XYZ file of N, CA and C in Angstrom:
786
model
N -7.509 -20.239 -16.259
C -7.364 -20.051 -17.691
C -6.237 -19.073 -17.980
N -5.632 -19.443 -19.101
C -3.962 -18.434 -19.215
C -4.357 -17.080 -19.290
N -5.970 -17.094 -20.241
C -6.296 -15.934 -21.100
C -6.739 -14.477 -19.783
N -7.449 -15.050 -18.801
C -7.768 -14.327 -17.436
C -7.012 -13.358 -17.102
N -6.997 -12.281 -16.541
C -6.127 -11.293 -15.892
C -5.680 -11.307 -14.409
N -4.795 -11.231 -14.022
C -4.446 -11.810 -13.036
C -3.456 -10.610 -12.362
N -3.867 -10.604 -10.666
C -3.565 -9.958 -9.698
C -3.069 -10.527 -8.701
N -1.785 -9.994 -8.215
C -1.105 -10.733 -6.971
C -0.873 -9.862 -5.796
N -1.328 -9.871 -4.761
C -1.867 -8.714 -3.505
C -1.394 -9.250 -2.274
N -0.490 -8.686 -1.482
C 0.414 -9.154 -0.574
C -0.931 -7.949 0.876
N -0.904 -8.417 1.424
C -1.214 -8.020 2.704
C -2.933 -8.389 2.414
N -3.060 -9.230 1.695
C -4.740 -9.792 0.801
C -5.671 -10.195 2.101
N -5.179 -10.288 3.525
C -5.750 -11.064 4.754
C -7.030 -9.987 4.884
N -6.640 -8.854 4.790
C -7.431 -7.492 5.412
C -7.407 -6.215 4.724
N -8.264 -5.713 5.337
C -8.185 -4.000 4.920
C -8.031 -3.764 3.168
N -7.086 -3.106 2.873
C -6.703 -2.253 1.240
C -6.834 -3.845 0.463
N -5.729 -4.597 1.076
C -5.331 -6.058 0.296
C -7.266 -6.624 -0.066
N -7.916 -7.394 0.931
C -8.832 -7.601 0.381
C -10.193 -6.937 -0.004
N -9.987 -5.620 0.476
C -11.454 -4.834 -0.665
C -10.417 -4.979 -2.155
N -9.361 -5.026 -1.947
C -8.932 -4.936 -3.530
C -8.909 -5.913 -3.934
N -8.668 -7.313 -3.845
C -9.126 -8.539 -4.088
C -10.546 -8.673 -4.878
N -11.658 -8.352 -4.026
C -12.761 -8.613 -4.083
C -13.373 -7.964 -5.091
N -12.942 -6.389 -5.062
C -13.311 -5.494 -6.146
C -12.437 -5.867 -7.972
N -11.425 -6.479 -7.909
C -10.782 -7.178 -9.172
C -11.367 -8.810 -9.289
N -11.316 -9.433 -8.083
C -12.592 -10.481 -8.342
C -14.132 -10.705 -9.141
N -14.539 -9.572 -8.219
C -16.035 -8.936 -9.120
C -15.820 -8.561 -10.731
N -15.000 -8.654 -11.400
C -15.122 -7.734 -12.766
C -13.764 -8.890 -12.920
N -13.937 -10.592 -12.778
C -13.333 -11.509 -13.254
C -11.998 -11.693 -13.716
N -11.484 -11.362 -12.681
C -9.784 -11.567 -12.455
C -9.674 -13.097 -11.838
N -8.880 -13.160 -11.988
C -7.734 -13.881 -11.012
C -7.366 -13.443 -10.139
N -7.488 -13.969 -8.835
C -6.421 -12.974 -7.576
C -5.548 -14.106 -6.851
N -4.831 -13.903 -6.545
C -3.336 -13.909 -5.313
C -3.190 -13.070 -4.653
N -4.081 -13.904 -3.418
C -3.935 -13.344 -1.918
C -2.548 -13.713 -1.506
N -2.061 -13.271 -0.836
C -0.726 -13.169 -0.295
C -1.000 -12.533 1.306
N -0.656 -13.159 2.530
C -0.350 -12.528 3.842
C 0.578 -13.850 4.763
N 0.702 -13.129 5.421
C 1.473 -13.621 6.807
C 0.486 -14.525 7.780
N -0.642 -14.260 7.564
C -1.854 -14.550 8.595
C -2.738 -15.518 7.831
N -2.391 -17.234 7.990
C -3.103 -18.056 7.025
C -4.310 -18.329 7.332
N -4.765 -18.020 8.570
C -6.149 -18.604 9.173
C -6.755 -17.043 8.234
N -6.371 -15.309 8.388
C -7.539 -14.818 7.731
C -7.005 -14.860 6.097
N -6.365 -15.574 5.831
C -6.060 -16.070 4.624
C -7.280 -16.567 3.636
N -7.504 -17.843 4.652
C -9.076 -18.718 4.940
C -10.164 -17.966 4.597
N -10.119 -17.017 5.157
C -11.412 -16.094 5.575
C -11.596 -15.684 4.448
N -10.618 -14.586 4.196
C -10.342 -13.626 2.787
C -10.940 -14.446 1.518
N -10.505 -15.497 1.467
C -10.665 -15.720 -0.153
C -12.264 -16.507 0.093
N -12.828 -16.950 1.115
C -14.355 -17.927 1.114
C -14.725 -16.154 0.900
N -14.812 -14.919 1.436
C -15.357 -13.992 1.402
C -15.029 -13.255 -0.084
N -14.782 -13.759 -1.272
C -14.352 -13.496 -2.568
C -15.161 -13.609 -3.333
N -15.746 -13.159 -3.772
C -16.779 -13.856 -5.151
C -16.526 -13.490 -6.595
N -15.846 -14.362 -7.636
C -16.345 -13.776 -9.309
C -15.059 -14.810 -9.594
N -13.881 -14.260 -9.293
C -12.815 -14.964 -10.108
C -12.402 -15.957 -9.099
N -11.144 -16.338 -10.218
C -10.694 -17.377 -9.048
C -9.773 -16.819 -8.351
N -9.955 -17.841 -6.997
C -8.839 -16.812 -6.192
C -8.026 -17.994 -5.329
N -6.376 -17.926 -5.490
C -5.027 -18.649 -4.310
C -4.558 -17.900 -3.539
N -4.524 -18.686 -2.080
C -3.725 -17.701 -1.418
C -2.418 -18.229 -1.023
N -2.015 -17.839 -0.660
C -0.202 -17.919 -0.420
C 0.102 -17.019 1.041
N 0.606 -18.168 1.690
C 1.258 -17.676 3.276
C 2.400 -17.084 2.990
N 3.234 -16.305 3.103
C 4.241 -15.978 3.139
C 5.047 -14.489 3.847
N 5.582 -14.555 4.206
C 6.213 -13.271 4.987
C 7.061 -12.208 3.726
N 6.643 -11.394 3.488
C 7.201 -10.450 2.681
C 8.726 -9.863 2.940
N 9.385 -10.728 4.272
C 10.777 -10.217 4.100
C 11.631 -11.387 3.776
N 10.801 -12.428 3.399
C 11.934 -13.947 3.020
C 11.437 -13.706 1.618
N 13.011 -13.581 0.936
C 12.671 -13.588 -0.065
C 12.887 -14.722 -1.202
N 12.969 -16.084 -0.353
C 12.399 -17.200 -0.929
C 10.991 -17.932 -0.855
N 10.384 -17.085 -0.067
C 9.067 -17.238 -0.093
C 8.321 -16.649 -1.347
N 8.928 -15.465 -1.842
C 8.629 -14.483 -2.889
C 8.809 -15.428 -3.799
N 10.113 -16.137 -4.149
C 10.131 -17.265 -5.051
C 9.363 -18.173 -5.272
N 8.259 -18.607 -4.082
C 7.545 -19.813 -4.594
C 6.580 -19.447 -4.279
N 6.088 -18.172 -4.085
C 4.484 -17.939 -4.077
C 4.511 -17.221 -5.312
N 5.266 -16.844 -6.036
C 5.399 -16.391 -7.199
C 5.024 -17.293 -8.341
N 6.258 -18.644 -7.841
C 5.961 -19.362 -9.118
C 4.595 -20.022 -8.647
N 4.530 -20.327 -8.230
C 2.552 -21.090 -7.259
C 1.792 -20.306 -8.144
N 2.018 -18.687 -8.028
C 0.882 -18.032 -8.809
C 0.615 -17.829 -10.444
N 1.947 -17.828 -10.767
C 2.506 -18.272 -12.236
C 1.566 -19.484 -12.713
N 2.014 -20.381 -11.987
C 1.383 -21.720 -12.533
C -0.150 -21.635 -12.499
N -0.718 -21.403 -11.615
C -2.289 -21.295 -11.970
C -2.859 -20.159 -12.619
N -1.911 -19.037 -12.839
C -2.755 -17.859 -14.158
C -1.792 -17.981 -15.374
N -1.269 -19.427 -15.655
C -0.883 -19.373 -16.962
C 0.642 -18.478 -17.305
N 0.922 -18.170 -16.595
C 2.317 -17.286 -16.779
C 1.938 -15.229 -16.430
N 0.920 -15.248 -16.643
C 0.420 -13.751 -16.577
C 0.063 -13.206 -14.987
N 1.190 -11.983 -15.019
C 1.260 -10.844 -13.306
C 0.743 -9.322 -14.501
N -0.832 -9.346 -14.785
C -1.017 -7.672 -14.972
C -1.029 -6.930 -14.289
N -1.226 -7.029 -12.754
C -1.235 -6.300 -11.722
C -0.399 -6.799 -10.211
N 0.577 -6.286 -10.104
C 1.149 -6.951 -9.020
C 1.109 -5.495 -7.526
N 0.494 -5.828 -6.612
C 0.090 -4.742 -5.543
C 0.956 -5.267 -4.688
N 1.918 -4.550 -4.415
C 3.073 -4.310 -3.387
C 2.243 -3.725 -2.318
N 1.306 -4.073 -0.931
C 0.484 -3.415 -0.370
C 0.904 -3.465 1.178
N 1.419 -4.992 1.414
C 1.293 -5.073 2.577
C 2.308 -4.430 3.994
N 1.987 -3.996 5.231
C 2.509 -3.145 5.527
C 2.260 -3.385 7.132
N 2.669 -2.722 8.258
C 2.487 -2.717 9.190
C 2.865 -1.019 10.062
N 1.989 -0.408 10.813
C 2.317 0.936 11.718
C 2.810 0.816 12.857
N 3.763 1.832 12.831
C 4.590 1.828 14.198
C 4.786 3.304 14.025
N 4.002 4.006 15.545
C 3.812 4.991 15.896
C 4.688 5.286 17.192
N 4.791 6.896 17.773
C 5.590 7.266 18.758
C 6.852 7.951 18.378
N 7.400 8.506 19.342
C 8.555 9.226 19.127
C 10.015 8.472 18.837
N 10.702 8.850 17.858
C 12.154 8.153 17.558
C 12.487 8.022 18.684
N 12.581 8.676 19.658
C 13.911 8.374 20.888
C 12.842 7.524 21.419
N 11.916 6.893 21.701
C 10.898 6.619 22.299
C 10.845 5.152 21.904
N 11.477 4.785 20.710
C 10.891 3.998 19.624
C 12.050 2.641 19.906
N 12.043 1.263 20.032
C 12.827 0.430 20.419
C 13.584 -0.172 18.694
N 14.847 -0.869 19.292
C 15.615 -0.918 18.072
C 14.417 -2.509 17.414
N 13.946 -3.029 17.991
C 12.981 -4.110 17.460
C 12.104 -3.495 16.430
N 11.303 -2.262 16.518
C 10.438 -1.924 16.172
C 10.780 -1.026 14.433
N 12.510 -0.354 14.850
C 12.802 0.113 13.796
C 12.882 -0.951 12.879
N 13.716 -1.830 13.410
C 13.636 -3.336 11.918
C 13.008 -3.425 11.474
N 11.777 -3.749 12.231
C 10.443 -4.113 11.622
C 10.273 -3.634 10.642
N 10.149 -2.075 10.604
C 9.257 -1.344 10.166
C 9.838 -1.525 8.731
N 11.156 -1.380 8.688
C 11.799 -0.927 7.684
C 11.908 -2.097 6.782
N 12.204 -3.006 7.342
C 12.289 -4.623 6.930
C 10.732 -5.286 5.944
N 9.785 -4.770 6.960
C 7.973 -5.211 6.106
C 7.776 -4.021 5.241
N 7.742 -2.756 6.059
C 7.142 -1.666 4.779
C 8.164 -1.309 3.894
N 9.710 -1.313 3.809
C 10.412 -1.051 2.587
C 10.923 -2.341 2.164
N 11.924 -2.947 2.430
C 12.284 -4.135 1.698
C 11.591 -5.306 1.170
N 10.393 -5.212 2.066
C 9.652 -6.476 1.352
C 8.746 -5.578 0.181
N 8.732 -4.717 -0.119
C 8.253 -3.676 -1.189
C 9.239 -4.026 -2.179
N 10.548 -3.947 -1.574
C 11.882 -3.739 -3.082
C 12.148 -5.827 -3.447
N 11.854 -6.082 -2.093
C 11.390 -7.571 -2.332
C 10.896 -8.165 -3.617
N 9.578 -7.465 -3.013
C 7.938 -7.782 -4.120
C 8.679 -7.528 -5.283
N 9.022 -6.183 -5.395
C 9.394 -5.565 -7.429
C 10.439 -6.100 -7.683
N 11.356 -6.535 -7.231
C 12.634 -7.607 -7.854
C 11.712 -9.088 -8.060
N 11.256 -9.347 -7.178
C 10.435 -11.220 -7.760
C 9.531 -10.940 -8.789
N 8.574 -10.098 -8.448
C 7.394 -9.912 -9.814
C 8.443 -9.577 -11.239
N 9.307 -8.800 -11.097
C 9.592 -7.795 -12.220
C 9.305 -9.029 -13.319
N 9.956 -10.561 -13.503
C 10.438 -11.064 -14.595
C 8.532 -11.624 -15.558
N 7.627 -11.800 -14.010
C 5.953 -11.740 -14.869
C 5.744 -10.527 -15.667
N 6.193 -9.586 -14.900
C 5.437 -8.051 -15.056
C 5.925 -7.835 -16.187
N 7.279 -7.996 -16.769
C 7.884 -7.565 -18.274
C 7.288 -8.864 -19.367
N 7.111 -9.955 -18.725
C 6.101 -10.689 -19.750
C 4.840 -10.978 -20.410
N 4.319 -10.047 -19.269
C 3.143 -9.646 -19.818
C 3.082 -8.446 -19.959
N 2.333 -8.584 -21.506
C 2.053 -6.973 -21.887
C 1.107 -5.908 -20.935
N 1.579 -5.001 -21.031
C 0.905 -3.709 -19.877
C 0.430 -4.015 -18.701
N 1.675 -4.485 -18.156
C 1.480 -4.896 -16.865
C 1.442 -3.377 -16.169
N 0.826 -3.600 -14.341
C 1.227 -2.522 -13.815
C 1.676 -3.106 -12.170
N 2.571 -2.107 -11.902
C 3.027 -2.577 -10.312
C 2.446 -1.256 -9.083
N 1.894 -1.648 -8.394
C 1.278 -0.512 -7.610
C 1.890 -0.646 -6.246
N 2.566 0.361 -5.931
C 3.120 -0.275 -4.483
C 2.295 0.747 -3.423
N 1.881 0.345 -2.761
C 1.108 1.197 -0.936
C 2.194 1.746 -0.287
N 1.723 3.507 -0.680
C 2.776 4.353 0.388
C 1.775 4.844 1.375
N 1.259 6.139 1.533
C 0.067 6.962 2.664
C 0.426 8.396 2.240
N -0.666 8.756 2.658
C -0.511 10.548 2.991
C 0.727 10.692 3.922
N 1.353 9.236 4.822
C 2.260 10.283 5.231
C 3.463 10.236 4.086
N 3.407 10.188 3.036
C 4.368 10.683 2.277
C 4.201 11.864 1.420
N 3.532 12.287 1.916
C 2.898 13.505 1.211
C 3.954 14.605 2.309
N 3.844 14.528 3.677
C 4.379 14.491 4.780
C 4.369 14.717 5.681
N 5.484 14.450 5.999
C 5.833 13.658 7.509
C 5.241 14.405 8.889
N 4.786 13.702 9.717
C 3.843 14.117 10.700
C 4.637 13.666 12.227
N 4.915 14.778 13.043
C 5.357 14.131 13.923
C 4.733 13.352 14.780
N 5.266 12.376 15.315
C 5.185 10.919 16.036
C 4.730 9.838 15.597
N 5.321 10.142 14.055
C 5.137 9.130 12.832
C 6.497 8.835 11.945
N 7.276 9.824 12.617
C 9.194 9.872 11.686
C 9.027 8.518 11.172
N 9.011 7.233 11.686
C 9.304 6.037 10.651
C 8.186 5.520 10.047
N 7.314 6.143 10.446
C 6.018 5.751 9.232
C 6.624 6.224 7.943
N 6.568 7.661 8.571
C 7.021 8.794 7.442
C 8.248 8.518 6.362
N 9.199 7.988 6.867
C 10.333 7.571 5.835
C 10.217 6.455 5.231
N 9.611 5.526 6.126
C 9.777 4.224 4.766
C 8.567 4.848 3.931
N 7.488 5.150 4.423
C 6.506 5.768 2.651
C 6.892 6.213 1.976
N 7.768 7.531 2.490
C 8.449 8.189 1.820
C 9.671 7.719 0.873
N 10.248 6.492 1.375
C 11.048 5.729 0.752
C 10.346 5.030 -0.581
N 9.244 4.338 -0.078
C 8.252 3.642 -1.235
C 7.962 4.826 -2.542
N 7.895 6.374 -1.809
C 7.518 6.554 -2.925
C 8.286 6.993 -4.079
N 9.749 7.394 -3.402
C 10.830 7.345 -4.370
C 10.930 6.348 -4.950
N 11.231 5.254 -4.098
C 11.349 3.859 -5.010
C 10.296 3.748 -6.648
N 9.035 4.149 -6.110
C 8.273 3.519 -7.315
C 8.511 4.913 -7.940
N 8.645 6.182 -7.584
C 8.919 6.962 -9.023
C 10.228 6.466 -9.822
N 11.043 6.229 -9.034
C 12.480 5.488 -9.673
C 12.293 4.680 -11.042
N 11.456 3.398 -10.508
C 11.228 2.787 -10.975
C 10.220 2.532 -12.332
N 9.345 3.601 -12.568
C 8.353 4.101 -13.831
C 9.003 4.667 -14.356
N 10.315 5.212 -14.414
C 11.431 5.459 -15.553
C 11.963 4.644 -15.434
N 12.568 3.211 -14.519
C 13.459 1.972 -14.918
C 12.595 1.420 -16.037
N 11.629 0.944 -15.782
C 10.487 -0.036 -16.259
C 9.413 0.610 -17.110
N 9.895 1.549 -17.870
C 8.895 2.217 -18.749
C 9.343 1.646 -19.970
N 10.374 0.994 -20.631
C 10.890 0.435 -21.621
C 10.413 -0.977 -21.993
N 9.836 -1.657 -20.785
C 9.341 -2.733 -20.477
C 7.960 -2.989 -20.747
N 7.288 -1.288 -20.630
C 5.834 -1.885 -20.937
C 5.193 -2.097 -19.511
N 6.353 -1.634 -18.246
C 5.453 -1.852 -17.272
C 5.195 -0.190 -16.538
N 3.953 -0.620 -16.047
C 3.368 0.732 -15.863
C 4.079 0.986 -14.090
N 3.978 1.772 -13.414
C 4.621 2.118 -11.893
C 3.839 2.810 -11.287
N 3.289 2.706 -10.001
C 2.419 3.634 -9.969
C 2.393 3.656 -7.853
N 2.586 4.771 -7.418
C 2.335 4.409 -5.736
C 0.763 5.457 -5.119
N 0.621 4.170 -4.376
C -1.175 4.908 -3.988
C -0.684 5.204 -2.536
N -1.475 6.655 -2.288
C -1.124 7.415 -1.444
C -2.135 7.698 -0.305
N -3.036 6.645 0.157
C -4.402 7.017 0.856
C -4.617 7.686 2.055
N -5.715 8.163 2.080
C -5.439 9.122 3.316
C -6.540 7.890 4.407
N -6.202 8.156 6.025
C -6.563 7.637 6.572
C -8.034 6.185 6.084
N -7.406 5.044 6.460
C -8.046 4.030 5.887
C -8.520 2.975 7.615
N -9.681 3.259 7.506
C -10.270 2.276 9.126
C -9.781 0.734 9.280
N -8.802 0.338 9.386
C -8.149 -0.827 9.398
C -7.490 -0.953 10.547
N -6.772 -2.345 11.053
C -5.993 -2.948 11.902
C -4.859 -1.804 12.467
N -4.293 -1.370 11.397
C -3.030 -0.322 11.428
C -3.230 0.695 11.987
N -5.021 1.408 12.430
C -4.814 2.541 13.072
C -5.201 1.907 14.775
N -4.894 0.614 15.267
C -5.547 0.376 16.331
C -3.668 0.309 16.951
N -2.789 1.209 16.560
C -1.731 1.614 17.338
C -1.786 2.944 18.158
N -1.064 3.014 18.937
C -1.185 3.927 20.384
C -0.207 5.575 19.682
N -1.062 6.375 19.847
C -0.495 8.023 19.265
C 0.346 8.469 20.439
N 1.562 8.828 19.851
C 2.627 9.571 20.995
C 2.308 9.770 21.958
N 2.380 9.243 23.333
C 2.112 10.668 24.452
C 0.554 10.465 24.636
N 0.213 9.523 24.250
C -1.083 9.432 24.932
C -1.837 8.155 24.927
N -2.797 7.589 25.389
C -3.436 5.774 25.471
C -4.813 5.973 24.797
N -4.971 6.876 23.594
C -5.368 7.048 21.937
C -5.092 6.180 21.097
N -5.643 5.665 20.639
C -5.353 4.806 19.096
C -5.550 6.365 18.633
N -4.654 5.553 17.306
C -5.072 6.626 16.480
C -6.191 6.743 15.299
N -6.670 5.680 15.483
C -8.478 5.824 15.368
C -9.170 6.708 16.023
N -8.847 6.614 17.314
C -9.741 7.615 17.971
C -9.116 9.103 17.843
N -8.148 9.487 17.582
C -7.142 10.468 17.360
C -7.736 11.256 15.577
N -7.918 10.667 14.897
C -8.750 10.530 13.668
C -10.204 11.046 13.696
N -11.098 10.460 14.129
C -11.842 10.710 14.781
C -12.259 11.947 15.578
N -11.628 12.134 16.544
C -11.562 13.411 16.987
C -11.094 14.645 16.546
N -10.636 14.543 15.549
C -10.110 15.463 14.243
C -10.731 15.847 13.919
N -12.084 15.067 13.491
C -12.617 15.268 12.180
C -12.499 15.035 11.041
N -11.415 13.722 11.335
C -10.723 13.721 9.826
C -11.800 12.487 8.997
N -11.205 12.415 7.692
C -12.496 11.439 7.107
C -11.583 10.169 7.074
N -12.310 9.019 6.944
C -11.976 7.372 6.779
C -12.609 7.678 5.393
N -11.374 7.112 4.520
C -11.483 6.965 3.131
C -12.125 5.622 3.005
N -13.224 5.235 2.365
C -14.036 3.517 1.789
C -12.964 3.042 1.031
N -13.020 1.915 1.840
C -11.934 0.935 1.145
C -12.011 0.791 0.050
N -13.643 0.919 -0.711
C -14.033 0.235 -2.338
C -13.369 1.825 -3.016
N -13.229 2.949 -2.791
C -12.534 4.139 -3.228
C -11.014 3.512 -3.402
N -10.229 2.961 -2.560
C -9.017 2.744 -2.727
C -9.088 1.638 -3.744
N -9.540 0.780 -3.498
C -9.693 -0.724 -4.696
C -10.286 0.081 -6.142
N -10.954 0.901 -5.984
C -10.824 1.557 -7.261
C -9.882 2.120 -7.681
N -9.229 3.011 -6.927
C -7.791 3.720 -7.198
C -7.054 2.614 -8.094
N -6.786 1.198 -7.048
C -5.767 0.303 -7.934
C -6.157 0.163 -9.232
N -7.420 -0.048 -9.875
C -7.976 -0.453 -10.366
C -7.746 -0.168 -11.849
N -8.048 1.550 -11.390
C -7.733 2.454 -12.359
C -6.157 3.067 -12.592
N -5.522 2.145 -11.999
C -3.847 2.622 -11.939
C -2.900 2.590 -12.699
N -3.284 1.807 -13.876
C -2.471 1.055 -15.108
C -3.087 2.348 -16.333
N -4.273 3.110 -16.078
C -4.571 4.297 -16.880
C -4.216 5.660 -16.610
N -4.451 5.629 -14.990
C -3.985 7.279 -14.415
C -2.549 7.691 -14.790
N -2.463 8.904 -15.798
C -1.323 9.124 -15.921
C -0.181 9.443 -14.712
N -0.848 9.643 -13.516
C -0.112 10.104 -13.080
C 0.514 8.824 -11.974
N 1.653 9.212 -11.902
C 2.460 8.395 -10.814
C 2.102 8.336 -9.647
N 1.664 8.974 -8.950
C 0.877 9.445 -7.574
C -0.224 9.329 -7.266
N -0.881 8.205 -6.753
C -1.983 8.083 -6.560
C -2.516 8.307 -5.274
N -2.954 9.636 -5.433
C -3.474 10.806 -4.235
C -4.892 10.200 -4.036
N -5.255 9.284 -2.660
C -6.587 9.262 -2.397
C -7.471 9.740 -1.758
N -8.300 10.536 -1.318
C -8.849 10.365 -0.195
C -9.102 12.120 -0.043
N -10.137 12.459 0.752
C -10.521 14.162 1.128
C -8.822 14.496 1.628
N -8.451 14.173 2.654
C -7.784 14.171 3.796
C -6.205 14.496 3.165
N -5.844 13.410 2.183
C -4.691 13.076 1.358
C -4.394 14.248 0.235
N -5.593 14.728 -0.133
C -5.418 15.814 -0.782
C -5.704 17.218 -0.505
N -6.127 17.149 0.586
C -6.032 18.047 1.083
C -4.443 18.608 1.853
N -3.702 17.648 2.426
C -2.720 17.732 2.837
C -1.832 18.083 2.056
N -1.615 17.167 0.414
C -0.675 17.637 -0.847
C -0.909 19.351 -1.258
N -2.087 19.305 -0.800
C -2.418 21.179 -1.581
C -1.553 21.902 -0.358
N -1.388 21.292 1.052
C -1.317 22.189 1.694
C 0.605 22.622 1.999
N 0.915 21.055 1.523
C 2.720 20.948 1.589
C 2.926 21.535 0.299
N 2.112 21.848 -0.800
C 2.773 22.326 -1.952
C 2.840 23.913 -2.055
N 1.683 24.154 -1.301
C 0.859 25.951 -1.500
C 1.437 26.415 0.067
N 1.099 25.769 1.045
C 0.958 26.353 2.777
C 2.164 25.672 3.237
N 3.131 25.500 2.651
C 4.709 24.021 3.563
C 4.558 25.100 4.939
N 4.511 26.173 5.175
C 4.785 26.913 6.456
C 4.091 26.693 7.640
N 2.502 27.087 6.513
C 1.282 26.560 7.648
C 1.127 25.428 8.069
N 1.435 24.661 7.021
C 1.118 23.293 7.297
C 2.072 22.766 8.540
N 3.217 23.148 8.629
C 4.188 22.679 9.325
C 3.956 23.002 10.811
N 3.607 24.952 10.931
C 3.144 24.864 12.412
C 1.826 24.202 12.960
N 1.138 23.993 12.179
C -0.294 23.127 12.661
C 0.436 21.395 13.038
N 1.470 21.152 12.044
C 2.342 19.331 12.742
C 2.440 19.925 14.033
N 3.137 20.884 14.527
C 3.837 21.353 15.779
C 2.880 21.690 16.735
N 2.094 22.114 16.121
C 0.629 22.224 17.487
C -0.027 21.127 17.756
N -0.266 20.260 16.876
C -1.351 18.935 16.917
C -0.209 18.111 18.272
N 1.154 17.926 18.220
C 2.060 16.823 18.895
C 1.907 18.007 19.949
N 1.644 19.353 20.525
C 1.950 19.760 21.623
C 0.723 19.681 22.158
């Protein structure tokens, strides 16, 4: 139906993408799943319940794929993008010198450009519908940077310039900008190997003490993202705890990075 509200969610296979699906499903959206991975594509949307929900295969760095999972999604919500979630992402952990030139592409290629991807294809829904909002997925590590994370750390950090950039481009438009910042989230992404040791960094987490933020906390975050005044969407014990500590402690905080990697 045109009249429906409608959400388009790129990394929708797993983790952030589908608790946020499910949680804008429940309270009768429209969703557009969007991933790379069509078999949990499958999965994702039979595991959906309330609205209707398409999914769309596509790789977030072709950006003619962006073109026709766009218009695909256009056509079945009537012309209306109120929420477009720039989410999907992939971790690559370890030391820069350590780190292979394959892995830098990657990183930079899925977690930033297919981000600046996403907000160039959505932009022309997002300004047509009234109070739209664009939410793009950065992390606590942009809050910052943690060593044996340097390219985690910059493309978030990139995302999150980008979307402040961009909530003064697109504030004339009526579209809202907004980047969610979560602190450790129990997903696929922490089952990568921590510097210098044969740790996931699940278990690295874990042994911290640190907390796993509930996915239905982050799907709320989005949720509420088109109201939170603020540009920064700080989630999680962990996430804010860290912002208090780079804003108030940058000193302390910095020799505790330097002890945790030694």
């Amino acid at each position: 139906m045109a009249g429906e509200k409608a959400i388009f969610i790129t990394g929708g296979a797993s983790g952030i993408g589908l608790a946020t699906g499910r949680y804008f499903a429940a309270r009768g959206w429209r969703v557009g799943l969007a991933d790379i991975n069509a078999e949990g594509l499958e999965d994702a949307a039979a595991a959906i319940e309330g609205g209707p929900v398409t999914t769309h295969v596509m790789d977030v760095r072709d950006r003619a794929a962006w073109t026709k999972a766009l218009a695909d999604f256009a056509q079945a919500s009537g012309g209306r993008l109120d929420l477009m979630f720039n989410n999907a992402g992939i971790a690559v952990g370890g030391m820069l010198a350590d780190t292979s030139d394959e892995d830098v592409d990657r990183i930079v290629a899925i977690n930033l450009m297919g981000m600046i991807n996403g907000a160039r294809a959505a932009y022309p829904l997002l300004k047509a519908t009234p109070g739209s909002c664009l939410v793009n997925t950065a992390s606590a590590a942009a809050i910052y940077g943690g060593a044996g994370m340097s390219l985690y750390a910059a493309v978030k950090f990139a995302v999150r310039g980008f979307s402040e950039a961009l909530e003064g481009e697109w504030a004339a438009d009526d579209i809202t900008v907004r980047v969610l910042m979560p602190s450790f989230i129990d997903t696929p992404l922490l089952d990568s190997t921590v510097a210098g040791s044969n740790r996931s960094v699940r278990e690295s987490v874990r042994e911290a003490g640190l907390e796993f933020t509930p996915l239905e906390t982050v799907a709320q975050a989005v949720w509420n993202a088109a109201e939170n005044p603020r540009v920064h969407l700080i989630v999680g014990r962990t996430a804010r705890r860290l912002a208090f500590a780079a804003r108030w402690m940058p000193g302390t905080l910095r020799k505790q990075m330097r002890r945790r990697l030694s």
